[in-house]
PDB file of C-alpha atoms in Angstrom:
ATOM      1  CA  UNK A1186     136.142 182.929 162.629  1.00  0.00           C
ATOM      2  CA  UNK A1187     133.553 185.484 163.659  1.00  0.00           C
ATOM      3  CA  UNK A1188     130.469 184.355 165.505  1.00  0.00           C
ATOM      4  CA  UNK A1189     126.916 185.599 165.154  1.00  0.00           C
ATOM      5  CA  UNK A1190     126.717 189.340 165.616  1.00  0.00           C
ATOM      6  CA  UNK A1191     123.694 191.480 166.401  1.00  0.00           C
ATOM      7  CA  UNK A1192     123.083 195.194 166.400  1.00  0.00           C
ATOM      8  CA  UNK A1193     122.326 197.328 168.201  1.00  0.00           C
ATOM      9  CA  UNK A1194     123.222 195.748 171.524  1.00  0.00           C
ATOM     10  CA  UNK A1195     120.704 197.959 173.285  1.00  0.00           C
ATOM     11  CA  UNK A1196     117.711 199.848 171.951  1.00  0.00           C
ATOM     12  CA  UNK A1197     115.403 202.139 173.890  1.00  0.00           C
ATOM     13  CA  UNK A1198     112.331 203.353 172.062  1.00  0.00           C
ATOM     14  CA  UNK A1199     109.017 204.985 172.760  1.00  0.00           C
ATOM     15  CA  UNK A1200     105.739 203.151 172.549  1.00  0.00           C
ATOM     16  CA  UNK A1201     104.323 203.297 169.037  1.00  0.00           C
ATOM     17  CA  UNK A1202     107.647 203.663 167.231  1.00  0.00           C
ATOM     18  CA  UNK A1203     109.047 201.103 164.787  1.00  0.00           C
ATOM     19  CA  UNK A1204     112.359 199.349 165.416  1.00  0.00           C
ATOM     20  CA  UNK A1205     114.712 197.272 163.289  1.00  0.00           C
ATOM     21  CA  UNK A1206     117.074 194.706 164.751  1.00  0.00           C
ATOM     22  CA  UNK A1207     119.913 193.253 162.702  1.00  0.00           C
ATOM     23  CA  UNK A1208     121.569 189.849 162.711  1.00  0.00           C
ATOM     24  CA  UNK A1209     124.748 188.795 160.887  1.00  0.00           C
ATOM     25  CA  UNK A1210     124.995 184.992 160.914  1.00  0.00           C
ATOM     26  CA  UNK A1211     128.139 182.908 160.722  1.00  0.00           C
ATOM     27  CA  UNK A1212     129.386 182.765 157.145  1.00  0.00           C
ATOM     28  CA  UNK A1213     128.205 179.597 155.422  1.00  0.00           C
ATOM     29  CA  UNK A1214     125.308 178.992 157.789  1.00  0.00           C
ATOM     30  CA  UNK A1215     122.152 178.669 155.757  1.00  0.00           C
ATOM     31  CA  UNK A1216     119.695 178.480 158.655  1.00  0.00           C
ATOM     32  CA  UNK A1217     118.857 181.526 160.754  1.00  0.00           C
ATOM     33  CA  UNK A1218     116.545 181.781 163.751  1.00  0.00           C
ATOM     34  CA  UNK A1219     115.078 184.614 165.806  1.00  0.00           C
ATOM     35  CA  UNK A1220     114.037 184.129 169.453  1.00  0.00           C
ATOM     36  CA  UNK A1221     112.702 186.438 172.140  1.00  0.00           C
ATOM     37  CA  UNK A1222     113.534 186.216 175.846  1.00  0.00           C
ATOM     38  CA  UNK A1223     111.567 188.237 178.349  1.00  0.00           C
ATOM     39  CA  UNK A1224     113.176 189.024 181.685  1.00  0.00           C
ATOM     40  CA  UNK A1225     113.597 185.880 183.767  1.00  0.00           C
ATOM     41  CA  UNK A1226     111.935 183.696 181.139  1.00  0.00           C
ATOM     42  CA  UNK A1227     113.050 181.047 178.673  1.00  0.00           C
ATOM     43  CA  UNK A1228     113.419 181.637 174.951  1.00  0.00           C
ATOM     44  CA  UNK A1229     110.406 181.904 172.640  1.00  0.00           C
ATOM     45  CA  UNK A1230     110.853 180.976 168.997  1.00  0.00           C
ATOM     46  CA  UNK A1231     109.812 183.708 166.552  1.00  0.00           C
ATOM     47  CA  UNK A1232     110.861 182.849 162.994  1.00  0.00           C
ATOM     48  CA  UNK A1233     113.186 180.515 161.073  1.00  0.00           C
ATOM     49  CA  UNK A1234     114.838 180.919 157.661  1.00  0.00           C
ATOM     50  CA  UNK A1235     116.338 177.973 155.792  1.00  0.00           C
ATOM     51  CA  UNK A1236     118.063 178.810 152.520  1.00  0.00           C
ATOM     52  CA  UNK A1237     115.597 179.844 149.825  1.00  0.00           C
ATOM     53  CA  UNK A1238     112.656 178.047 151.399  1.00  0.00           C
ATOM     54  CA  UNK A1239     109.678 179.988 152.707  1.00  0.00           C
ATOM     55  CA  UNK A1240     110.383 181.023 156.297  1.00  0.00           C
ATOM     56  CA  UNK A1241     108.641 179.389 159.240  1.00  0.00           C
ATOM     57  CA  UNK A1242     106.773 182.317 160.796  1.00  0.00           C
ATOM     58  CA  UNK A1243     104.742 180.255 163.226  1.00  0.00           C
ATOM     59  CA  UNK A1244     106.232 181.920 166.306  1.00  0.00           C
ATOM     60  CA  UNK A1245     105.592 185.548 165.402  1.00  0.00           C
ATOM     61  CA  UNK A1246     103.249 186.907 168.113  1.00  0.00           C
ATOM     62  CA  UNK A1247     101.390 189.427 165.937  1.00  0.00           C
ATOM     63  CA  UNK A1248     101.369 191.067 162.518  1.00  0.00           C
ATOM     64  CA  UNK A1249     103.429 193.902 163.969  1.00  0.00           C
ATOM     65  CA  UNK A1250     106.406 191.545 163.781  1.00  0.00           C
ATOM     66  CA  UNK A1251     108.130 190.727 160.504  1.00  0.00           C
ATOM     67  CA  UNK A1252     111.541 189.565 159.384  1.00  0.00           C
ATOM     68  CA  UNK A1253     113.503 189.452 156.186  1.00  0.00           C
ATOM     69  CA  UNK A1254     116.667 187.756 155.124  1.00  0.00           C
ATOM     70  CA  UNK A1255     118.838 188.653 152.149  1.00  0.00           C
ATOM     71  CA  UNK A1256     119.929 185.419 150.542  1.00  0.00           C
ATOM     72  CA  UNK A1257     121.877 183.446 153.099  1.00  0.00           C
ATOM     73  CA  UNK A1258     123.268 186.431 154.968  1.00  0.00           C
ATOM     74  CA  UNK A1259     121.944 189.314 157.013  1.00  0.00           C
ATOM     75  CA  UNK A1260     118.502 189.251 158.584  1.00  0.00           C
ATOM     76  CA  UNK A1261     116.405 192.106 159.923  1.00  0.00           C
ATOM     77  CA  UNK A1262     113.623 191.732 162.478  1.00  0.00           C
ATOM     78  CA  UNK A1263     111.169 194.631 162.372  1.00  0.00           C
ATOM     79  CA  UNK A1264     108.669 195.467 165.082  1.00  0.00           C
ATOM     80  CA  UNK A1265     106.072 198.060 164.120  1.00  0.00           C
ATOM     81  CA  UNK A1266     104.156 200.244 166.570  1.00  0.00           C
ATOM     82  CA  UNK A1267     106.090 198.854 169.531  1.00  0.00           C
ATOM     83  CA  UNK A1268     104.279 198.092 172.775  1.00  0.00           C
ATOM     84  CA  UNK A1269     105.680 197.826 176.279  1.00  0.00           C
ATOM     85  CA  UNK A1270     105.179 194.061 176.243  1.00  0.00           C
ATOM     86  CA  UNK A1271     107.665 193.893 173.353  1.00  0.00           C
ATOM     87  CA  UNK A1272     110.454 194.736 175.807  1.00  0.00           C
ATOM     88  CA  UNK A1273     112.802 191.764 175.829  1.00  0.00           C
ATOM     89  CA  UNK A1274     116.146 190.483 174.602  1.00  0.00           C
ATOM     90  CA  UNK A1275     115.928 189.442 170.964  1.00  0.00           C
ATOM     91  CA  UNK A1276     118.349 186.646 170.120  1.00  0.00           C
ATOM     92  CA  UNK A1277     119.477 185.471 166.711  1.00  0.00           C
ATOM     93  CA  UNK A1278     121.065 182.098 166.002  1.00  0.00           C
ATOM     94  CA  UNK A1279     122.453 180.431 162.900  1.00  0.00           C
ATOM     95  CA  UNK A1280     123.317 176.879 161.938  1.00  0.00           C
ATOM     96  CA  UNK A1281     124.307 174.666 159.058  1.00  0.00           C
ATOM     97  CA  UNK A1282     121.587 172.810 157.266  1.00  0.00           C
ATOM     98  CA  UNK A1283     120.672 169.516 158.885  1.00  0.00           C
ATOM     99  CA  UNK A1284     122.183 167.373 156.158  1.00  0.00           C
ATOM    100  CA  UNK A1285     125.368 169.345 155.869  1.00  0.00           C
ATOM    101  CA  UNK A1286     125.781 169.307 159.636  1.00  0.00           C
ATOM    102  CA  UNK A1287     125.588 165.554 159.650  1.00  0.00           C
ATOM    103  CA  UNK A1288     124.482 164.352 163.031  1.00  0.00           C
ATOM    104  CA  UNK A1289     122.941 167.446 164.461  1.00  0.00           C
ATOM    105  CA  UNK A1290     122.064 171.047 163.870  1.00  0.00           C
ATOM    106  CA  UNK A1291     123.941 172.992 166.538  1.00  0.00           C
ATOM    107  CA  UNK A1292     122.759 176.555 166.797  1.00  0.00           C
ATOM    108  CA  UNK A1293     125.188 179.369 167.488  1.00  0.00           C
ATOM    109  CA  UNK A1294     123.678 182.361 169.237  1.00  0.00           C
ATOM    110  CA  UNK A1295     124.510 186.018 169.049  1.00  0.00           C
ATOM    111  CA  UNK A1296     124.726 188.226 172.148  1.00  0.00           C
ATOM    112  CA  UNK A1297     121.218 189.580 171.623  1.00  0.00           C
ATOM    113  CA  UNK A1298     119.626 192.999 171.371  1.00  0.00           C
ATOM    114  CA  UNK A1299     118.017 194.307 174.528  1.00  0.00           C
ATOM    115  CA  UNK A1300     114.883 196.232 173.536  1.00  0.00           C
ATOM    116  CA  UNK A1301     113.215 198.541 176.028  1.00  0.00           C
ATOM    117  CA  UNK A1302     109.899 200.144 175.096  1.00  0.00           C
ATOM    118  CA  UNK A1303     109.013 203.085 177.309  1.00  0.00           C
TER     119      UNK A1303
ATOM    120  CA  UNK B 793     109.042 169.017 169.865  1.00  0.00           C
ATOM    121  CA  UNK B 794     108.472 166.634 172.748  1.00  0.00           C
ATOM    122  CA  UNK B 795     108.528 168.097 176.240  1.00  0.00           C
ATOM    123  CA  UNK B 796     111.337 167.907 178.786  1.00  0.00           C
ATOM    124  CA  UNK B 797     111.180 168.278 182.564  1.00  0.00           C
ATOM    125  CA  UNK B 798     114.053 169.673 184.620  1.00  0.00           C
ATOM    126  CA  UNK B 799     114.431 170.844 188.215  1.00  0.00           C
ATOM    127  CA  UNK B 800     114.162 174.613 188.536  1.00  0.00           C
ATOM    128  CA  UNK B 801     117.473 174.976 190.334  1.00  0.00           C
ATOM    129  CA  UNK B 802     120.435 173.092 191.722  1.00  0.00           C
ATOM    130  CA  UNK B 803     123.419 173.963 193.862  1.00  0.00           C
ATOM    131  CA  UNK B 804     126.934 172.613 193.692  1.00  0.00           C
ATOM    132  CA  UNK B 805     130.234 173.223 195.392  1.00  0.00           C
ATOM    133  CA  UNK B 806     133.151 174.353 193.313  1.00  0.00           C
ATOM    134  CA  UNK B 807     135.379 171.551 191.975  1.00  0.00           C
ATOM    135  CA  UNK B 808     132.749 168.897 192.699  1.00  0.00           C
ATOM    136  CA  UNK B 809     130.871 166.952 190.015  1.00  0.00           C
ATOM    137  CA  UNK B 810     127.372 168.066 189.070  1.00  0.00           C
ATOM    138  CA  UNK B 811     124.632 165.843 187.678  1.00  0.00           C
ATOM    139  CA  UNK B 812     121.802 167.728 185.984  1.00  0.00           C
ATOM    140  CA  UNK B 813     118.797 165.492 185.273  1.00  0.00           C
ATOM    141  CA  UNK B 814     116.256 165.733 182.475  1.00  0.00           C
ATOM    142  CA  UNK B 815     113.125 163.666 181.926  1.00  0.00           C
ATOM    143  CA  UNK B 816     111.737 163.252 178.412  1.00  0.00           C
ATOM    144  CA  UNK B 817     109.292 160.372 178.608  1.00  0.00           C
ATOM    145  CA  UNK B 818     107.587 161.254 175.282  1.00  0.00           C
ATOM    146  CA  UNK B 819     110.794 161.225 173.245  1.00  0.00           C
ATOM    147  CA  UNK B 820     110.469 159.792 169.755  1.00  0.00           C
ATOM    148  CA  UNK B 821     112.973 157.602 167.956  1.00  0.00           C
ATOM    149  CA  UNK B 822     114.295 160.446 165.807  1.00  0.00           C
ATOM    150  CA  UNK B 823     114.697 163.032 168.578  1.00  0.00           C
ATOM    151  CA  UNK B 824     118.201 164.052 169.524  1.00  0.00           C
ATOM    152  CA  UNK B 825     118.863 165.205 173.086  1.00  0.00           C
ATOM    153  CA  UNK B 826     120.583 168.590 173.116  1.00  0.00           C
ATOM    154  CA  UNK B 827     121.897 170.596 176.038  1.00  0.00           C
ATOM    155  CA  UNK B 828     122.510 174.322 175.896  1.00  0.00           C
ATOM    156  CA  UNK B 829     123.467 176.676 178.675  1.00  0.00           C
ATOM    157  CA  UNK B 830     122.973 180.386 179.115  1.00  0.00           C
ATOM    158  CA  UNK B 831     125.416 182.366 181.195  1.00  0.00           C
ATOM    159  CA  UNK B 832     124.186 185.617 182.727  1.00  0.00           C
ATOM    160  CA  UNK B 833     123.593 188.358 180.129  1.00  0.00           C
ATOM    161  CA  UNK B 834     124.656 186.124 177.225  1.00  0.00           C
ATOM    162  CA  UNK B 835     122.979 184.142 174.484  1.00  0.00           C
ATOM    163  CA  UNK B 836     122.698 180.374 174.918  1.00  0.00           C
ATOM    164  CA  UNK B 837     125.655 178.224 173.967  1.00  0.00           C
ATOM    165  CA  UNK B 838     125.765 174.622 172.854  1.00  0.00           C
ATOM    166  CA  UNK B 839     127.058 172.134 175.409  1.00  0.00           C
ATOM    167  CA  UNK B 840     126.536 168.618 174.096  1.00  0.00           C
ATOM    168  CA  UNK B 841     124.083 166.380 172.265  1.00  0.00           C
ATOM    169  CA  UNK B 842     123.398 162.680 171.812  1.00  0.00           C
ATOM    170  CA  UNK B 843     120.967 160.159 170.405  1.00  0.00           C
ATOM    171  CA  UNK B 844     121.388 156.813 172.187  1.00  0.00           C
ATOM    172  CA  UNK B 845     124.944 156.357 173.387  1.00  0.00           C
ATOM    173  CA  UNK B 846     126.673 158.290 176.142  1.00  0.00           C
ATOM    174  CA  UNK B 847     128.741 161.185 174.854  1.00  0.00           C
ATOM    175  CA  UNK B 848     131.787 163.040 176.126  1.00  0.00           C
ATOM    176  CA  UNK B 849     133.320 166.306 175.032  1.00  0.00           C
ATOM    177  CA  UNK B 850     135.607 168.889 176.546  1.00  0.00           C
ATOM    178  CA  UNK B 851     132.745 170.632 178.308  1.00  0.00           C
ATOM    179  CA  UNK B 852     130.697 167.797 179.738  1.00  0.00           C
ATOM    180  CA  UNK B 853     129.388 164.251 179.492  1.00  0.00           C
ATOM    181  CA  UNK B 854     125.886 163.159 178.569  1.00  0.00           C
ATOM    182  CA  UNK B 855     124.504 159.959 180.030  1.00  0.00           C
ATOM    183  CA  UNK B 856     121.377 158.674 178.257  1.00  0.00           C
ATOM    184  CA  UNK B 857     119.107 156.083 179.823  1.00  0.00           C
ATOM    185  CA  UNK B 858     118.690 152.844 177.932  1.00  0.00           C
ATOM    186  CA  UNK B 859     115.001 153.595 177.247  1.00  0.00           C
ATOM    187  CA  UNK B 860     115.945 157.188 176.333  1.00  0.00           C
ATOM    188  CA  UNK B 861     113.243 158.592 178.589  1.00  0.00           C
ATOM    189  CA  UNK B 862     115.756 160.469 180.670  1.00  0.00           C
ATOM    190  CA  UNK B 863     119.282 161.825 180.465  1.00  0.00           C
ATOM    191  CA  UNK B 864     121.848 163.451 182.728  1.00  0.00           C
ATOM    192  CA  UNK B 865     124.314 166.171 181.938  1.00  0.00           C
ATOM    193  CA  UNK B 866     127.499 165.698 183.941  1.00  0.00           C
ATOM    194  CA  UNK B 867     129.956 168.470 184.688  1.00  0.00           C
ATOM    195  CA  UNK B 868     132.972 166.670 186.110  1.00  0.00           C
ATOM    196  CA  UNK B 869     134.377 169.560 188.134  1.00  0.00           C
ATOM    197  CA  UNK B 870     132.130 172.569 188.518  1.00  0.00           C
ATOM    198  CA  UNK B 871     133.740 175.967 188.412  1.00  0.00           C
ATOM    199  CA  UNK B 872     132.239 179.346 189.222  1.00  0.00           C
ATOM    200  CA  UNK B 873     132.076 180.012 185.482  1.00  0.00           C
ATOM    201  CA  UNK B 874     129.683 177.078 185.094  1.00  0.00           C
ATOM    202  CA  UNK B 875     126.949 178.984 186.932  1.00  0.00           C
ATOM    203  CA  UNK B 876     124.243 179.282 184.294  1.00  0.00           C
ATOM    204  CA  UNK B 877     120.796 178.104 183.246  1.00  0.00           C
ATOM    205  CA  UNK B 878     121.065 174.678 181.613  1.00  0.00           C
ATOM    206  CA  UNK B 879     118.440 173.728 179.038  1.00  0.00           C
ATOM    207  CA  UNK B 880     117.642 170.157 177.966  1.00  0.00           C
ATOM    208  CA  UNK B 881     115.992 170.136 174.531  1.00  0.00           C
ATOM    209  CA  UNK B 882     114.660 167.435 172.236  1.00  0.00           C
ATOM    210  CA  UNK B 883     115.298 168.101 168.608  1.00  0.00           C
ATOM    211  CA  UNK B 884     114.102 166.651 165.345  1.00  0.00           C
ATOM    212  CA  UNK B 885     115.967 167.566 162.191  1.00  0.00           C
ATOM    213  CA  UNK B 886     115.765 171.121 160.989  1.00  0.00           C
ATOM    214  CA  UNK B 887     113.408 172.524 163.595  1.00  0.00           C
ATOM    215  CA  UNK B 888     113.815 175.431 165.929  1.00  0.00           C
ATOM    216  CA  UNK B 889     114.858 174.777 169.503  1.00  0.00           C
ATOM    217  CA  UNK B 890     112.022 174.685 172.015  1.00  0.00           C
ATOM    218  CA  UNK B 891     113.414 175.943 175.287  1.00  0.00           C
ATOM    219  CA  UNK B 892     111.730 175.008 178.563  1.00  0.00           C
ATOM    220  CA  UNK B 893     112.483 176.655 181.884  1.00  0.00           C
ATOM    221  CA  UNK B 894     115.855 174.985 182.331  1.00  0.00           C
ATOM    222  CA  UNK B 895     117.806 174.379 185.549  1.00  0.00           C
ATOM    223  CA  UNK B 896     119.556 177.289 187.193  1.00  0.00           C
ATOM    224  CA  UNK B 897     122.877 175.965 188.484  1.00  0.00           C
ATOM    225  CA  UNK B 898     124.472 177.833 191.332  1.00  0.00           C
ATOM    226  CA  UNK B 899     128.093 177.060 192.169  1.00  0.00           C
ATOM    227  CA  UNK B 900     129.384 177.864 195.635  1.00  0.00           C
ATOM    228  CA  UNK B 901     133.063 178.587 196.244  1.00  0.00           C
TER     229      UNK B 901
END
């Protein structure tokens, strides 16, 4: 079946503009995660959705960042008034719920969206 | 999530085994040990995970110390396609993955 898909694959924007990044998780996966990876760095957690529970927003770096998820499907990460330090690859991952996955909660990652803020 | 410590980089020759170490001295009883790898210009991919016993799958083997304070990812025959950053992660149920710096594996032909 299809894996996690993300769009666009690349986005170049000007400082101060808003951007929306999209993630389509694997069908049936109730958990969805957003991460950010700056050049040459590891991944930073941003936000986590699990079913109908309130999302875990503890990783969002500022109030310019927000994310929504429609039911247990598509998610959109929005960055308002982009800054140059927002330039990074934004990665989305999905997984089954812990209990349904049994032993572990393997995350499946999309290819990422490379955001460049000029 | 408890912290892991890995070497920044390692080198291997093609078709030789590779042992990638990870220290996790503060691991708790409910933490699973997960390994992911990230090939150049791609998102991370799952490699293997375990709790207490050694584990084998088609990609690799995971050897876990008896006290669980360290583990080793074993690639039995490295290929050029195994060149990647390998992340060792401790995971409690339902939480996000906390990625450290990982080990950059370079494979020489």
